PDB file of C-alpha atoms and ligand atoms in Angstrom:
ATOM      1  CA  UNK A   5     159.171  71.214 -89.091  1.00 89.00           C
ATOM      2  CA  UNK A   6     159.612  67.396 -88.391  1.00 97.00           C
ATOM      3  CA  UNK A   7     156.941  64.705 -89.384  1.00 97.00           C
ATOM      4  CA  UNK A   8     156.291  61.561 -87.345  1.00 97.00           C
ATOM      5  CA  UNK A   9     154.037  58.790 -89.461  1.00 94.00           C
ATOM      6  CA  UNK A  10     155.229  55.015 -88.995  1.00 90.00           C
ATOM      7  CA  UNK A  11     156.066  54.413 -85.832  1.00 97.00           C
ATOM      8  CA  UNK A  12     153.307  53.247 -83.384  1.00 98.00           C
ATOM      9  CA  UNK A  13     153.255  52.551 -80.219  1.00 98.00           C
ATOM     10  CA  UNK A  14     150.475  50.198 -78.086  1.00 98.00           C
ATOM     11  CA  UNK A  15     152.011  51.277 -74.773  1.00 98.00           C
ATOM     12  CA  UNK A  16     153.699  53.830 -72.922  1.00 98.00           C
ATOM     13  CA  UNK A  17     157.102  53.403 -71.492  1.00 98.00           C
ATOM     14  CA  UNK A  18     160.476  54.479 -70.725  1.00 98.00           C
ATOM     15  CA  UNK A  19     161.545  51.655 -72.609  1.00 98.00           C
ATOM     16  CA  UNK A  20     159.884  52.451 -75.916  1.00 98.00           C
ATOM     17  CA  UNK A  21     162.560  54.099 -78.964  1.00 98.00           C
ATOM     18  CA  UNK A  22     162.278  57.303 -79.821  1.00 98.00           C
ATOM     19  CA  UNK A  23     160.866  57.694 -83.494  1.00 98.00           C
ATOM     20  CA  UNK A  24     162.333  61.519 -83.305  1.00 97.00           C
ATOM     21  CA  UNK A  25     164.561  64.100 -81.640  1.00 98.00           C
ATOM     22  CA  UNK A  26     163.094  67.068 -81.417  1.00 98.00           C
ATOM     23  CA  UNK A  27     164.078  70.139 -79.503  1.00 98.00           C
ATOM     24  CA  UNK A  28     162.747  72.742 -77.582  1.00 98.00           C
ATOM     25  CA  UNK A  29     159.769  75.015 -79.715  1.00 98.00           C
ATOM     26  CA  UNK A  30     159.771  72.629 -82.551  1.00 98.00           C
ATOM     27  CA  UNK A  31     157.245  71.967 -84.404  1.00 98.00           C
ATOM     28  CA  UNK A  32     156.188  68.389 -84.879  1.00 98.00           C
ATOM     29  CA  UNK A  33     153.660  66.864 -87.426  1.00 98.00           C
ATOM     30  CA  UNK A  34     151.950  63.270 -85.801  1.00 98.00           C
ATOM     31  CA  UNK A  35     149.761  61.372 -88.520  1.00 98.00           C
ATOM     32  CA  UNK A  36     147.767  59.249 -86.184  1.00 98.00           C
ATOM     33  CA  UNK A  37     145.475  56.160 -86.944  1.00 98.00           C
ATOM     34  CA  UNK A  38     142.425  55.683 -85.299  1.00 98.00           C
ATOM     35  CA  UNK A  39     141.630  53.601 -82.246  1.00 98.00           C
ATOM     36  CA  UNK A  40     140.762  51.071 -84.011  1.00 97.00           C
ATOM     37  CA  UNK A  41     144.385  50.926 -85.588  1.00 96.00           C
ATOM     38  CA  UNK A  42     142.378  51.643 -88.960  1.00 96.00           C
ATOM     39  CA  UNK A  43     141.073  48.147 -89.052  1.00 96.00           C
ATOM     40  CA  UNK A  44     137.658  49.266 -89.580  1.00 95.00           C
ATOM     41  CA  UNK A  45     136.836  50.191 -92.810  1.00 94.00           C
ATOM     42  CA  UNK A  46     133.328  49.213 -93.689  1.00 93.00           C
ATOM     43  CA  UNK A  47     129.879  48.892 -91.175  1.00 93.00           C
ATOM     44  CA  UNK A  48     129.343  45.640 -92.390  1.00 92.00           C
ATOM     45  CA  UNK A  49     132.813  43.925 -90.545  1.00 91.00           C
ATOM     46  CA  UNK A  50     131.955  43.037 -86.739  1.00 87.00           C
ATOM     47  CA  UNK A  51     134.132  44.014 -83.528  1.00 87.00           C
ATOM     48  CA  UNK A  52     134.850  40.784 -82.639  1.00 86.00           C
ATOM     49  CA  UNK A  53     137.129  40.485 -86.468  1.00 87.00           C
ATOM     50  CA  UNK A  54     139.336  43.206 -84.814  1.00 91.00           C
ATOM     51  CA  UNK A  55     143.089  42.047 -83.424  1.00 91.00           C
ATOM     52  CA  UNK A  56     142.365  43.795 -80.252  1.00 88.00           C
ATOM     53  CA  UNK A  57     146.177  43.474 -79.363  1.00 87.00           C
ATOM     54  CA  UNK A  58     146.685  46.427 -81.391  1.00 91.00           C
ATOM     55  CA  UNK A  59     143.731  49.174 -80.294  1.00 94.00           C
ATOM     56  CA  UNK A  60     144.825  52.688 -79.289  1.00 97.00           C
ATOM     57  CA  UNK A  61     147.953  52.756 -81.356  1.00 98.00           C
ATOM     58  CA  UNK A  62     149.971  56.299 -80.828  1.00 98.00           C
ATOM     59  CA  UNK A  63     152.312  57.850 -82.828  1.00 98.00           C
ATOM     60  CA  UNK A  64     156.053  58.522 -81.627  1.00 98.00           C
ATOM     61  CA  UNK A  65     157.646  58.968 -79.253  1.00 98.00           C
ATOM     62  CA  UNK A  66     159.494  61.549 -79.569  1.00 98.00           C
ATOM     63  CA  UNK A  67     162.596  62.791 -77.934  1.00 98.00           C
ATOM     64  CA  UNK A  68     162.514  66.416 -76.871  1.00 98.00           C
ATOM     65  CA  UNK A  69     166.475  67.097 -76.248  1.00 98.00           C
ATOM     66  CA  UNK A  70     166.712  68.796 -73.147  1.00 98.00           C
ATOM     67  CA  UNK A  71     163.489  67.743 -71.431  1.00 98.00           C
ATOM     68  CA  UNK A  72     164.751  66.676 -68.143  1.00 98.00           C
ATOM     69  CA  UNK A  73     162.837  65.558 -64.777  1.00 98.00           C
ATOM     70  CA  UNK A  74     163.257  69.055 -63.335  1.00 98.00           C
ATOM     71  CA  UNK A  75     161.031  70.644 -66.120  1.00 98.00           C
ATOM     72  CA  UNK A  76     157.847  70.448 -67.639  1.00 98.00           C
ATOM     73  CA  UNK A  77     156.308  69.920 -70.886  1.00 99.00           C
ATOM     74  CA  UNK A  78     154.098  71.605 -73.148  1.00 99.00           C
ATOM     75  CA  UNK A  79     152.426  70.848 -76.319  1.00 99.00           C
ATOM     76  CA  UNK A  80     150.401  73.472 -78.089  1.00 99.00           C
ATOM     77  CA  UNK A  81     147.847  71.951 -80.908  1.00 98.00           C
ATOM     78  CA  UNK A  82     147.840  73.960 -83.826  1.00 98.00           C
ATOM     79  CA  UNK A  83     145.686  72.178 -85.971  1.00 98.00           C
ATOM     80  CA  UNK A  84     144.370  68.921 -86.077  1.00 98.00           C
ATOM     81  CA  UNK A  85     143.507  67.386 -90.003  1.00 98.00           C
ATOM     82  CA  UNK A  86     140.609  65.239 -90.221  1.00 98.00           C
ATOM     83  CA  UNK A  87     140.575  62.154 -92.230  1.00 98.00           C
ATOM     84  CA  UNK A  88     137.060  61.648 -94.885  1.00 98.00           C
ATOM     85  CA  UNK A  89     135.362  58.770 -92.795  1.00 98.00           C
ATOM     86  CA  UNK A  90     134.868  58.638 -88.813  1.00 98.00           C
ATOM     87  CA  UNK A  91     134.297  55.130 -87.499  1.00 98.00           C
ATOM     88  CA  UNK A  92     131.679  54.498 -84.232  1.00 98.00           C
ATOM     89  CA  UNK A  93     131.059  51.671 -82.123  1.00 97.00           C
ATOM     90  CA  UNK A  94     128.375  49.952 -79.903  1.00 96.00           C
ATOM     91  CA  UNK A  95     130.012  47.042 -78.101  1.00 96.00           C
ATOM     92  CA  UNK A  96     127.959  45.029 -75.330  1.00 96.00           C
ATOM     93  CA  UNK A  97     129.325  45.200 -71.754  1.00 96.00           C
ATOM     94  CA  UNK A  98     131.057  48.595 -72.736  1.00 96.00           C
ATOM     95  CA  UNK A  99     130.450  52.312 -71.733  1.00 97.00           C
ATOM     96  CA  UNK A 100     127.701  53.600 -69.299  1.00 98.00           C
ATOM     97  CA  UNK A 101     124.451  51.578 -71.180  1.00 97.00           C
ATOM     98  CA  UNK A 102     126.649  48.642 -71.865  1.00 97.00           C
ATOM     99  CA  UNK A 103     124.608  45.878 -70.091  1.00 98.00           C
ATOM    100  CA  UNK A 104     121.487  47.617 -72.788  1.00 98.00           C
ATOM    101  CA  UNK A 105     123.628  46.766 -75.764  1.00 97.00           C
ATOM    102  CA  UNK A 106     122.562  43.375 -77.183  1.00 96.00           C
ATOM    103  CA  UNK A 107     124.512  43.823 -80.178  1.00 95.00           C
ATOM    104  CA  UNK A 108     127.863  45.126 -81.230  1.00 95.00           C
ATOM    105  CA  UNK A 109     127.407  47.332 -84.670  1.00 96.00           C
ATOM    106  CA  UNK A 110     129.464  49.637 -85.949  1.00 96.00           C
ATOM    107  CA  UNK A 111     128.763  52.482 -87.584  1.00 97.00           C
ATOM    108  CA  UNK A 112     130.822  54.948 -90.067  1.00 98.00           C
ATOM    109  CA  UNK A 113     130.742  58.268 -90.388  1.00 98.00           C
ATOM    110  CA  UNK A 114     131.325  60.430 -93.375  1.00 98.00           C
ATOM    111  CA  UNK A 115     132.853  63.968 -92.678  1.00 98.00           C
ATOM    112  CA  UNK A 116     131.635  66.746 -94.757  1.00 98.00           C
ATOM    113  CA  UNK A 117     132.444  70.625 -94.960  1.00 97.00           C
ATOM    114  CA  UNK A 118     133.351  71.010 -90.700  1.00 98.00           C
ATOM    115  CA  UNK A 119     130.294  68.260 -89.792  1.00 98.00           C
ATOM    116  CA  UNK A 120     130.425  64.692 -88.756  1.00 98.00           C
ATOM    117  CA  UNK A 121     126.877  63.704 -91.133  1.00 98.00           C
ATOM    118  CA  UNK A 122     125.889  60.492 -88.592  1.00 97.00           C
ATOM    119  CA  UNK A 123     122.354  60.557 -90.480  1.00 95.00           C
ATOM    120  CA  UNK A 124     121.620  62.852 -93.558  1.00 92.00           C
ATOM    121  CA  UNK A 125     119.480  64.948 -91.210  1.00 95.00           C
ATOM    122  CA  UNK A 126     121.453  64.221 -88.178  1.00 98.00           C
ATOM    123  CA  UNK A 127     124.698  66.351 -88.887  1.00 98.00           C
ATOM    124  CA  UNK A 128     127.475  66.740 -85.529  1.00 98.00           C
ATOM    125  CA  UNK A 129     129.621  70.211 -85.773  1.00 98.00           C
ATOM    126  CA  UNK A 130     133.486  68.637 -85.709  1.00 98.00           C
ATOM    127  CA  UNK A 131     135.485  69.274 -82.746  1.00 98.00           C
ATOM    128  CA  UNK A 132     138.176  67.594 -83.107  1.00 98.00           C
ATOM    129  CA  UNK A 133     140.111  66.254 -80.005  1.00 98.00           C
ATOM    130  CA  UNK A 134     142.762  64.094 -79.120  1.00 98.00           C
ATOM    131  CA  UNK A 135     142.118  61.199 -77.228  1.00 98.00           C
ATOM    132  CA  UNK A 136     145.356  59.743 -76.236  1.00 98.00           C
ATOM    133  CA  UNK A 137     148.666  61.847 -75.636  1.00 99.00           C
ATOM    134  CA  UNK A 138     151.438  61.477 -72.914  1.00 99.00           C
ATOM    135  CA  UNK A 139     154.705  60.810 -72.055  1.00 99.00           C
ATOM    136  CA  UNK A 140     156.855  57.954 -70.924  1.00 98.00           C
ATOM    137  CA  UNK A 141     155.048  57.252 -67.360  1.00 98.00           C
ATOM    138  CA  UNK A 142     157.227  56.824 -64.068  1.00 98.00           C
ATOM    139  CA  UNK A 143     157.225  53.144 -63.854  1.00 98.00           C
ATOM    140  CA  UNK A 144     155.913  50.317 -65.686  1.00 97.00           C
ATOM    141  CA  UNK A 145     155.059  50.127 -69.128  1.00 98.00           C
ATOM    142  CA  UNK A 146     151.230  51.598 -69.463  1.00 98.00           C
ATOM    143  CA  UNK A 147     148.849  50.667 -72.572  1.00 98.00           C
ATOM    144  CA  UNK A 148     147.990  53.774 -74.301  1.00 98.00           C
ATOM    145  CA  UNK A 149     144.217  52.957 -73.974  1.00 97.00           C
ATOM    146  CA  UNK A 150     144.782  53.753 -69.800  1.00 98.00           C
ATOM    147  CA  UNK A 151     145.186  57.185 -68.958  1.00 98.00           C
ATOM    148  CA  UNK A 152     147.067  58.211 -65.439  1.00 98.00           C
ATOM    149  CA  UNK A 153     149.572  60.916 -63.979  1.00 98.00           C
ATOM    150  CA  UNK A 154     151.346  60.695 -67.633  1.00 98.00           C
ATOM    151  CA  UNK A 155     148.256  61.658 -70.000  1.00 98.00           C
ATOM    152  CA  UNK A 156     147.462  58.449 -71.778  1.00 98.00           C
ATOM    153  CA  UNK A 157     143.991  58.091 -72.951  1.00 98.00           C
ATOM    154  CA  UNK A 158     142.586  61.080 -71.090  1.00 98.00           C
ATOM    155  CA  UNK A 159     139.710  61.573 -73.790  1.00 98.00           C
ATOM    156  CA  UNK A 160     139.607  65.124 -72.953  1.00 98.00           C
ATOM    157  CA  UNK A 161     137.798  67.081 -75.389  1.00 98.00           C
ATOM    158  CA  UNK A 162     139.457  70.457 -74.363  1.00 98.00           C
ATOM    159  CA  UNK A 163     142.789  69.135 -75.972  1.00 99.00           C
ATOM    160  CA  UNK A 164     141.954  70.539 -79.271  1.00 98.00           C
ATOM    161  CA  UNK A 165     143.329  73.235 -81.626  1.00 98.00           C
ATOM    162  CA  UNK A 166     144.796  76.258 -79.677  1.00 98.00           C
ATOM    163  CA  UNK A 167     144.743  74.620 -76.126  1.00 98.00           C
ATOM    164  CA  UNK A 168     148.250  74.237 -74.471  1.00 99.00           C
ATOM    165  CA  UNK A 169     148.767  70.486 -72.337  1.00 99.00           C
ATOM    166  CA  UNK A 170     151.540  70.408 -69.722  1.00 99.00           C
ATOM    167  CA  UNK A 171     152.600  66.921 -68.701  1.00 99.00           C
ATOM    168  CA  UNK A 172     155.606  66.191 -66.476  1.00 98.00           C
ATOM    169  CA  UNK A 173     158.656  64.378 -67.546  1.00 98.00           C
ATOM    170  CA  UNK A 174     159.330  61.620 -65.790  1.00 98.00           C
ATOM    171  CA  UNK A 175     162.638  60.532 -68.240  1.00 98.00           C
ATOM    172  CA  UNK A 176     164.768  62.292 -70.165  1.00 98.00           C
ATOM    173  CA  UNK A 177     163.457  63.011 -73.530  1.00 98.00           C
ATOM    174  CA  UNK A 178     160.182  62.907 -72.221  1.00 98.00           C
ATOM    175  CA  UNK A 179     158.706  60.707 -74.871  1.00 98.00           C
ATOM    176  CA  UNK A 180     155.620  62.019 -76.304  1.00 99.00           C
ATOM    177  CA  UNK A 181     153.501  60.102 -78.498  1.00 98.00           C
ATOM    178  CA  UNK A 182     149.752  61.123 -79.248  1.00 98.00           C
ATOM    179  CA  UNK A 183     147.317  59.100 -81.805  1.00 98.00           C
ATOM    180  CA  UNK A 184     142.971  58.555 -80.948  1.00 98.00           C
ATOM    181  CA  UNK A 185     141.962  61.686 -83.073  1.00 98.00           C
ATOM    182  CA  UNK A 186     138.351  62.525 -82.608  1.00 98.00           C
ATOM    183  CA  UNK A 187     136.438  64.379 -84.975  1.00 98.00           C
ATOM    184  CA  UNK A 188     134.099  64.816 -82.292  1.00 98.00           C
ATOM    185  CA  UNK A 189     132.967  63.230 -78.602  1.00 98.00           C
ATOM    186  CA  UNK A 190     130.378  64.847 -75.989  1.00 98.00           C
ATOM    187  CA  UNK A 191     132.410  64.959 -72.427  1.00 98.00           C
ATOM    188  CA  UNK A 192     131.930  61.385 -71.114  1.00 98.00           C
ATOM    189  CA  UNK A 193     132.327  59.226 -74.231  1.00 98.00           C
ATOM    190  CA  UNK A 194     129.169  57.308 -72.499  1.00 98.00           C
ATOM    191  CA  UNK A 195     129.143  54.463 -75.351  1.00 97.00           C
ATOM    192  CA  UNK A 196     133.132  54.083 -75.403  1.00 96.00           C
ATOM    193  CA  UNK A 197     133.693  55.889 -78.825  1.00 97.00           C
ATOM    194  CA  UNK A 198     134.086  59.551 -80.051  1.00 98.00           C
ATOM    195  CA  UNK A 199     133.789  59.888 -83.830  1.00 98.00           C
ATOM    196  CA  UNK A 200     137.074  58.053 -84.277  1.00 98.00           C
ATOM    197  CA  UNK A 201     139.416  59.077 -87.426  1.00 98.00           C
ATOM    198  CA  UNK A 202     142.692  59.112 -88.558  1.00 98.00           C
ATOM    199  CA  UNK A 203     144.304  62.558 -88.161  1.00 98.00           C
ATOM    200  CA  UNK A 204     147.411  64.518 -88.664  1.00 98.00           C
ATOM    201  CA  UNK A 205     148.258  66.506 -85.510  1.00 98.00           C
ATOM    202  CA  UNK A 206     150.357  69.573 -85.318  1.00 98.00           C
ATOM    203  CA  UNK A 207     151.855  70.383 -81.928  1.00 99.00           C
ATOM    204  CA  UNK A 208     154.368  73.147 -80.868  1.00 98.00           C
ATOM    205  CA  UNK A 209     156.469  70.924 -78.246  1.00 98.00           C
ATOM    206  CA  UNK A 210     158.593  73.508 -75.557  1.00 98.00           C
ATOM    207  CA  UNK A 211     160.065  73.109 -72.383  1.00 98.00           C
ATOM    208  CA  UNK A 212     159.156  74.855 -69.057  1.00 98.00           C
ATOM    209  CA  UNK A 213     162.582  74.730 -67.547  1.00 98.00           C
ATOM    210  CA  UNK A 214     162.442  74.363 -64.203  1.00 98.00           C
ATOM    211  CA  UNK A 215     158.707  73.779 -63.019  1.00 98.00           C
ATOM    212  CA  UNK A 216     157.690  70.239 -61.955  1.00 98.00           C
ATOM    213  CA  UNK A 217     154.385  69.080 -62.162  1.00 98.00           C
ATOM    214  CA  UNK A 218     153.049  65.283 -61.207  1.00 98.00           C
ATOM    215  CA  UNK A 219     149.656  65.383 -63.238  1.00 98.00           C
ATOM    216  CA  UNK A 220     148.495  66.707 -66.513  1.00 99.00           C
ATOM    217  CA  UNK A 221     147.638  70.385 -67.014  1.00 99.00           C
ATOM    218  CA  UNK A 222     145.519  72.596 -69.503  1.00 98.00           C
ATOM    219  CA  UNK A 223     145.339  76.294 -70.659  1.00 98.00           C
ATOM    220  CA  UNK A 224     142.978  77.362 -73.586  1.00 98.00           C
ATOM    221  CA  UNK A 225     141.007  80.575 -74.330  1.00 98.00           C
ATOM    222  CA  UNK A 226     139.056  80.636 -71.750  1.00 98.00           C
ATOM    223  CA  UNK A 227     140.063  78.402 -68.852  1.00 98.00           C
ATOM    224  CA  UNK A 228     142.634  76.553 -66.773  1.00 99.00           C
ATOM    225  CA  UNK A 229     142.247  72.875 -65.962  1.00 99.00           C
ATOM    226  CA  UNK A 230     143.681  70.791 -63.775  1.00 99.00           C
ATOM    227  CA  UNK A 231     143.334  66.821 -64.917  1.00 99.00           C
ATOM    228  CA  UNK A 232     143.078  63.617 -63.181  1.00 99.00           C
ATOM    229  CA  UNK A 233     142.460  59.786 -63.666  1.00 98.00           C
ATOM    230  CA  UNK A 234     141.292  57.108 -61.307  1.00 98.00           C
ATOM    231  CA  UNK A 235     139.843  53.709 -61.375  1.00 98.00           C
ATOM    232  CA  UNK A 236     136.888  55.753 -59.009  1.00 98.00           C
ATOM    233  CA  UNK A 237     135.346  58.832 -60.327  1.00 98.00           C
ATOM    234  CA  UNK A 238     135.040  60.055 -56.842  1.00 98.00           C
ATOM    235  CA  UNK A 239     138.786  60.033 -56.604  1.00 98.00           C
ATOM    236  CA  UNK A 240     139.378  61.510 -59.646  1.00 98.00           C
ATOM    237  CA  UNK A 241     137.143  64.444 -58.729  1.00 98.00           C
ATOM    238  CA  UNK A 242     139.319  64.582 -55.662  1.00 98.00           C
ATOM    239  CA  UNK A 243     142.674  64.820 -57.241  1.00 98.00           C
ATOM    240  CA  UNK A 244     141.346  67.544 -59.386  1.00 99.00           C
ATOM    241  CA  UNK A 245     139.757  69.519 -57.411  1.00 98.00           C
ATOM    242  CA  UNK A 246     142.825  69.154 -54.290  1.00 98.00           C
ATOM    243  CA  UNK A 247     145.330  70.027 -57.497  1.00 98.00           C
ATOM    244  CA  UNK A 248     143.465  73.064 -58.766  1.00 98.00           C
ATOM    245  CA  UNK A 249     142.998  74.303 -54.990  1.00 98.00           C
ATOM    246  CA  UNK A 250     146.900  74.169 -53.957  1.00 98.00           C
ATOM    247  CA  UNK A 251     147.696  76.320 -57.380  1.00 98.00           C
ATOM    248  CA  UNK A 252     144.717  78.865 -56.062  1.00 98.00           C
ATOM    249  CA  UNK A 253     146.578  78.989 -53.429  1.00 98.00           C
ATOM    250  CA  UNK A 254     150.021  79.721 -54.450  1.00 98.00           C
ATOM    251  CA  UNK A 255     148.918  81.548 -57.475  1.00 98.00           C
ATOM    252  CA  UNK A 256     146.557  83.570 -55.754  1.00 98.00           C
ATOM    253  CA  UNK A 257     148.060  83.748 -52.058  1.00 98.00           C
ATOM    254  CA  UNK A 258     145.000  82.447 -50.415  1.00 98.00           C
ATOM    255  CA  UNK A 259     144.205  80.006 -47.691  1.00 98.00           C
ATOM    256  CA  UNK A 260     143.047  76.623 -47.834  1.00 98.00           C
ATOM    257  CA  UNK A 261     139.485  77.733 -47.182  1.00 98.00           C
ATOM    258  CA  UNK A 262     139.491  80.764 -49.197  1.00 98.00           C
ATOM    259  CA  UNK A 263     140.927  78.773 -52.140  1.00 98.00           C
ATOM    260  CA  UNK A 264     138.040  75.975 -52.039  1.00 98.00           C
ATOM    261  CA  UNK A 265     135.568  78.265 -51.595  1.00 98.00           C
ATOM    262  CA  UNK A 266     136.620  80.285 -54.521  1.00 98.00           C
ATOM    263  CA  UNK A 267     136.697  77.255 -56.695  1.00 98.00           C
ATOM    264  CA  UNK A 268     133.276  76.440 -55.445  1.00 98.00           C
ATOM    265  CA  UNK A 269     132.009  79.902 -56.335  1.00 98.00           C
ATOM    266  CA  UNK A 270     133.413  79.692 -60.211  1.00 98.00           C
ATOM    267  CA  UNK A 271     135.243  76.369 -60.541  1.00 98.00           C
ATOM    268  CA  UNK A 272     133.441  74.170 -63.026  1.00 98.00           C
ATOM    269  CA  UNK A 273     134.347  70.251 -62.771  1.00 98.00           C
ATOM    270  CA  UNK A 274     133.664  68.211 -65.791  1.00 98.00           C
ATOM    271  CA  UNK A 275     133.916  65.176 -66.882  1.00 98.00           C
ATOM    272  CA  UNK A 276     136.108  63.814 -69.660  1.00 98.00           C
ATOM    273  CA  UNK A 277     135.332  60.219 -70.265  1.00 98.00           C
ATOM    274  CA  UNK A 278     133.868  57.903 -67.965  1.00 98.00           C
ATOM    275  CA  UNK A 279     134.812  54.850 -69.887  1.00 97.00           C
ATOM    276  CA  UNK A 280     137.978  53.829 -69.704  1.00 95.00           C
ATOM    277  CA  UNK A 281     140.361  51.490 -67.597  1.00 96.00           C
ATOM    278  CA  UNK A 282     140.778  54.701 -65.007  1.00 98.00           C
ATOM    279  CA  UNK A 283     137.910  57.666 -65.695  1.00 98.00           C
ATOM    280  CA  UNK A 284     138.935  61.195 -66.398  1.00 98.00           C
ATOM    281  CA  UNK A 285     137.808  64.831 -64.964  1.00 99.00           C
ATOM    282  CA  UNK A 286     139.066  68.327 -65.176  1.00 99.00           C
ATOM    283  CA  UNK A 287     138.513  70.912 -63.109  1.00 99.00           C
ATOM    284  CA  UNK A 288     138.565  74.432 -65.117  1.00 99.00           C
ATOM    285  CA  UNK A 289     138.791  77.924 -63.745  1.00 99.00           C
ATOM    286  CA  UNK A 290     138.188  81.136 -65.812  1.00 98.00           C
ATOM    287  CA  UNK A 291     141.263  82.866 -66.976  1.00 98.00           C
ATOM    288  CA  UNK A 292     139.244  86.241 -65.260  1.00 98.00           C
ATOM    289  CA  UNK A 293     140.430  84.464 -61.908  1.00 98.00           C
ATOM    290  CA  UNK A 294     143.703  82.802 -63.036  1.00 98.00           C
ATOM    291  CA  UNK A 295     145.379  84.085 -65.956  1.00 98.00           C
ATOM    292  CA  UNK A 296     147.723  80.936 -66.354  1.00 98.00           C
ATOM    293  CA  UNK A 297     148.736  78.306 -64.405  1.00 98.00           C
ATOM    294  CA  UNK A 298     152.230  78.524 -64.085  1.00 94.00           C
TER     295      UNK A 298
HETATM  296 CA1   CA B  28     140.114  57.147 -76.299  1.00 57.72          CA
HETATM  297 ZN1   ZN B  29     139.073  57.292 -79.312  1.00 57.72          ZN
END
């Protein structure tokens, strides 16, 4: 069991030092700040106090010995560990009502016995998530508050305890780093804030030699997802759908046709955040159809 808990990173790249070697089915503890980098600690500061240079801080990388270009990369959550006190935001010009928001205000939220109490009658079940996890990306160096073809910030509320994320590995090592705990978010993030809370994260990390992917994957219970991020929705919901199709295909040994129209009988797309620098959807299929993606 290896812990990760000082090093942050505001950016993902190949560039960045690993914090960690780890190796293939290890076991990896992340204790993650919030978004907000922890800055916000009482409802009474206001957003424009924060040092927005350091927002969406992750924890890591990591190094996973042996993770090479040829193979994929999985990370099974086994528990995520809420801290006491989730923090909310309301910022004008941000998330789907922004141009409605005259004022910024932040609000904190106390967690209590499994529920997020945002009014002493108004009480939210937790579910936590994790809102940014990924990899060193291709090219570039990529702040962690953009998600893309490496994870990032996909604000994906089905990356929670006991689902399974594949990313590909663009570098040796693959450099994972993960931080943006939410104790809870409805799919969309329409205001530009889950419940966001510090957390500590722990992930099974292993290595599926030999199968390349070029976009994030899911697996939990109950579904498989296919994940994708564009600056237009519409794209997004394109790459998605187009992924989960050609592994229909291949999994299943159907056409083209047969494949979409299959999807369109049971396939559900969904949003994950529609917020951020690129927007985020899924596209799930029952494991009754397709027991597992690879
Ligand atoms: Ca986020
Ligand atoms: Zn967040």
């Amino acid at each position: 069991m290896y812990t990760v808990s000082d090093q942050k990173i505001y950016a993902m790249s190949k560039d960045n030092k690993p914090a960690l070697t780890v190796h293939d089915g290890d076991i990896v503890i992340f204790s993650t700040s919030d978004c907000f980098d922890n800055q916000i600690t009482d409802e009474r500061q206001t957003i424009d106090q924060l040092d927005w240079d350091h927002i969406n801080p992750a924890t890591g990388p990591i190094f996973i010995e042996g993770a090479t270009i040829d193979d994929t990369l999985k990370v099974t959550i086994l528990d995520i560990e809420l801290d006491k006190v989730g923090t909310m935001v309301a910022i004008p010009d941000n998330g789907v009502l922004g141009k409605l928001v005259n004022q910024s205000e932040v609000k904190r939220v106390p967690i209590i016995n499994g529920y997020a109490v945002f009014h002493e009658d108004l009480k939210v079940p937790c579910k936590p998530m994790i809102g940014v996890i990924g990899v060193a990306p291709q090219t570039g160096v990529i702040p962690c508050g953009t998600p893309g073809e490496h994870g990032g910030n996909m604000d994906n509320a089905r990356i929670t305890i006991g689902s399974s994320l594949y990313l590909p590995i663009f570098h040796e090592g693959a450099l994972l780093a993960m931080g943006d705990v939410h104790a809870a978010m409805g799919d969309g993030e329409i205001m530009v804030s889950g419940i966001e809370i510090p957390a500590k994260i722990t992930v099974k990390v292993e290595i599926v030699k030999g199968t390349v992917i070029t976009s994030p994957m899911l697996e939990d219970g109950l579904n498989c997802y296919t994940i994708a991020s564009h600056e237009s929705l519409e794209e997004a919901i394109y790459q998605a759908t187009l992924t989960m199709t050609e592994i229909l295909m291949n999994k299943l040994g159907l056409s083209f046709n047969e494949a979409g129209m299959l999807l369109s009988a049971c396939g559900n797309l969904e949003i994950c955040q529609v917020v951020d620098p690129k927007r985020t959807v899924r596209m799930a299929v029952p494991k009754s159809i397709l027991p597992s993606l690879f």
